[in-house]
Amino acid sequence: MPWRENKITLVPVLLSSSAFALSLLSVAWCEYISFTEQSTGFKAMYGIWYYTDTYATQSPLTGADQIVSGCISNPGNIPVDAKWKTAMSFSIICPIIGGIACVWVWFSQCWYGRGGMWKCLGITFLWCSLFSGLTLLFLGSSACTDNPILELQMSTISDVAGGAVFNETCDMHWGAKCNIAATILWFLAGVSMFKIDPPTRPPRPPPETQTVTYTKTTQADGAEVVTKNVVKGVAVAKELEEP
């Protein structure tokens, strides 16, 4: 198998696969950014496509007011600014293009000498790094400074917990951190494919010598028996021509 002879070519495979997984995790859940409630420390979390359905209710055990949440899709009627729309677009483009390129890199371990394709995949990963970085524009959008979903939820929260006050700006949650890590890994995957040669065909083993010996013996009854003995030798070294 070629990968046994070219183990270093697995470096781009591992980097790109990790970047692809982190890209999906960062945008496929509702924990990209968070707003912290100042008195309780509760975090209301939001994503590019999903948000935590935050509301106030009474605890069935103590009867005290509490804030609970669940992850659902963003409402379709909320105002979305240009940076938010850009982040939404590239949060789709990056995993699709990066995922296809990852599959090609996985199968490239069975190819031989396709340097042009190898370099093209490296360029694709560098583009994915740019796409993943543009997804971070979400941190500068209205979702992080004047979140319209949180404003809608505040009316419900205030009915029970009227004193709830959230921070005015968001904090990065694990989704945004995964996005940053994915951006770095996409870049490293692209650069590594320019530093590492594509998988190559394993070299053929050198020819070997062998000695064949035939022995003829005469039995007591006069019959002759020929015995063949094959001795496998060592590899034949290539002779260097004298200058």
XYZ file of C-alpha atoms in Angstrom:
243
model
C 0.000 0.000 0.000
C 1.399 3.465 -0.925
C 0.558 5.115 2.367
C 2.889 2.692 4.097
C 5.724 4.033 1.975
C 4.620 7.718 2.195
C 3.399 8.160 5.752
C 4.241 11.861 5.758
C 1.477 12.414 3.166
C -0.993 11.667 5.961
C -0.172 15.064 7.516
C -2.437 17.018 5.091
C -5.106 14.345 5.539
C -5.162 14.781 9.315
C -5.004 18.576 9.171
C -7.777 18.953 6.582
C -10.018 16.369 8.249
C -9.687 18.146 11.605
C -10.402 21.502 9.958
C -13.504 20.093 8.249
C -14.845 18.652 11.505
C -14.270 21.916 13.397
C -15.899 23.937 10.606
C -19.048 21.844 10.864
C -19.118 22.003 14.650
C -18.719 25.767 14.690
C -21.753 26.530 12.502
C -24.071 23.561 13.086
C -24.979 24.470 16.661
C -26.197 27.448 18.658
C -23.131 28.065 20.840
C -21.053 30.403 18.673
C -21.445 33.506 20.852
C -23.013 34.154 24.226
C -24.501 36.969 26.275
C -24.039 36.756 30.044
C -26.786 37.713 32.503
C -25.045 40.003 34.979
C -26.648 38.873 38.239
C -26.851 35.103 37.721
C -24.021 34.503 35.253
C -26.383 32.619 32.948
C -25.218 32.539 29.317
C -27.726 32.969 26.493
C -26.041 31.445 23.434
C -26.507 32.135 19.726
C -25.155 30.771 16.481
C -25.111 31.775 12.837
C -28.150 29.613 12.066
C -29.466 28.607 15.505
C -30.059 30.163 18.885
C -30.901 29.143 22.423
C -34.586 29.559 23.107
C -34.078 31.390 26.379
C -37.062 31.996 28.630
C -37.858 32.372 32.323
C -39.939 29.923 34.301
C -40.428 28.765 37.850
C -38.423 25.867 39.210
C -40.675 22.844 39.936
C -38.494 22.035 42.968
C -37.955 25.380 44.680
C -40.551 27.618 43.051
C -37.881 30.236 42.402
C -37.468 32.014 39.076
C -34.937 30.429 36.713
C -33.771 30.860 33.134
C -33.656 27.793 30.875
C -32.736 27.333 27.213
C -32.905 25.020 24.185
C -31.309 25.122 20.700
C -33.656 25.923 17.769
C -33.429 27.545 14.302
C -33.273 31.327 14.016
C -36.577 33.085 13.255
C -37.014 33.992 9.609
C -38.268 37.523 10.247
C -35.323 38.959 12.188
C -33.203 41.776 10.685
C -29.831 40.490 9.465
C -27.040 42.902 8.534
C -24.411 42.482 5.803
C -21.770 40.880 8.031
C -24.263 38.338 9.336
C -25.328 37.474 5.774
C -21.686 37.121 4.731
C -21.018 34.771 7.636
C -24.085 32.726 6.707
C -22.905 32.388 3.111
C -19.355 31.319 3.915
C -20.504 29.002 6.698
C -22.056 26.941 3.873
C -19.370 27.423 1.210
C -16.445 26.429 3.424
C -17.712 23.007 4.611
C -18.973 22.058 1.140
C -15.789 22.915 -0.777
C -13.546 21.789 2.063
C -15.431 18.531 2.478
C -15.103 17.679 -1.225
C -11.388 18.505 -1.140
C -10.965 16.331 1.961
C -12.471 13.341 0.162
C -10.037 13.867 -2.729
C -7.112 13.989 -0.311
C -8.285 10.775 1.365
C -8.358 8.958 -1.976
C -5.122 10.595 -3.114
C -3.296 8.134 -0.890
C -4.008 5.573 -3.613
C -2.735 7.751 -6.485
C 0.790 7.944 -7.852
C 2.651 10.989 -9.100
C -0.317 13.354 -9.530
C 1.555 16.447 -8.425
C -0.743 18.850 -10.266
C -3.852 17.580 -8.491
C -1.989 17.582 -5.179
C -1.083 21.263 -5.550
C -4.649 22.164 -6.626
C -5.995 20.607 -3.449
C -3.474 22.643 -1.465
C -4.757 25.837 -3.091
C -8.323 24.758 -2.303
C -7.461 24.394 1.378
C -5.955 27.883 1.399
C -9.208 29.224 -0.043
C -11.106 27.325 2.658
C -8.967 29.079 5.239
C -10.108 32.403 3.771
C -13.755 31.280 3.694
C -13.544 30.097 7.290
C -11.985 33.409 8.313
C -14.767 35.372 6.629
C -17.273 33.396 8.698
C -15.789 35.162 11.726
C -17.426 38.375 10.478
C -20.352 37.122 12.540
C -18.495 38.415 15.602
C -18.739 41.955 14.253
C -22.352 41.729 13.111
C -25.512 42.943 14.786
C -25.815 39.480 16.357
C -22.956 40.418 18.666
C -23.721 44.066 19.403
C -27.496 44.457 19.142
C -28.839 40.920 18.913
C -32.414 41.047 17.577
C -33.245 37.573 18.897
C -32.240 38.505 22.429
C -34.420 41.602 22.197
C -37.389 39.424 21.287
C -36.662 37.085 24.168
C -36.305 39.867 26.730
C -40.038 40.532 26.694
C -40.681 36.961 27.814
C -37.834 36.917 30.311
C -38.910 40.210 31.894
C -42.394 38.874 32.591
C -41.001 36.534 35.250
C -37.486 37.800 35.941
C -37.886 41.497 35.479
C -34.442 42.289 36.846
C -32.577 40.215 34.223
C -29.850 42.318 32.584
C -27.510 40.911 29.889
C -24.179 42.320 28.754
C -24.390 44.721 25.808
C -21.799 42.860 23.714
C -21.254 39.163 23.117
C -18.481 36.842 24.177
C -16.935 34.138 22.025
C -18.201 30.689 22.927
C -16.756 27.324 21.857
C -18.294 27.596 18.367
C -16.305 30.726 17.529
C -13.159 29.184 18.991
C -13.672 26.089 16.810
C -14.040 28.414 13.824
C -10.717 30.087 14.604
C -9.019 26.710 15.018
C -10.513 25.512 11.716
C -9.201 28.615 9.929
C -5.670 27.880 11.152
C -5.882 24.170 10.287
C -7.181 24.866 6.760
C -4.193 27.139 6.226
C -1.710 24.598 7.605
C -3.254 21.855 5.458
C -2.815 23.987 2.337
C 0.765 24.939 3.127
C 1.705 21.345 3.994
C 0.647 20.175 0.537
C 3.224 22.494 -1.009
C 5.922 21.258 1.378
C 5.112 17.538 1.139
C 5.340 15.629 -2.127
C 2.313 13.602 -3.253
C 2.211 9.841 -2.663
C 4.555 7.922 -4.958
C 4.643 4.334 -6.108
C 6.784 2.139 -3.838
C 10.109 1.294 -5.528
C 10.468 -2.141 -7.044
C 12.749 -4.479 -5.124
C 16.122 -5.069 -6.797
C 16.673 -8.341 -8.701
C 18.219 -11.209 -6.809
C 20.696 -13.927 -7.800
C 20.183 -17.590 -7.187
C 22.360 -20.651 -7.580
C 20.914 -23.844 -9.019
C 22.862 -27.071 -8.416
C 22.062 -30.385 -10.067
C 23.419 -33.517 -8.420
C 23.317 -36.886 -10.124
C 23.633 -39.962 -7.932
C 23.585 -43.629 -8.853
C 21.471 -45.932 -6.722
C 22.512 -49.426 -5.727
C 20.311 -50.913 -8.445
C 22.037 -48.782 -11.058
C 19.300 -46.166 -11.407
C 20.431 -42.565 -11.715
C 18.664 -39.840 -9.703
C 19.073 -36.124 -10.414
C 18.541 -33.741 -7.443
C 17.901 -30.019 -7.942
C 19.032 -27.591 -5.235
C 18.166 -23.864 -5.466
C 20.008 -21.420 -3.239
C 18.528 -17.906 -3.135
C 21.197 -15.232 -3.179
C 21.407 -11.538 -2.346
C 20.244 -8.506 -4.319
C 22.300 -7.595 -7.342
C 23.945 -4.204 -6.853
C 23.976 -1.818 -9.772
C 27.456 -1.469 -11.200
C 28.731 2.082 -11.452
C 30.506 2.982 -14.654
C 34.049 4.195 -14.337
C 34.379 7.844 -15.397
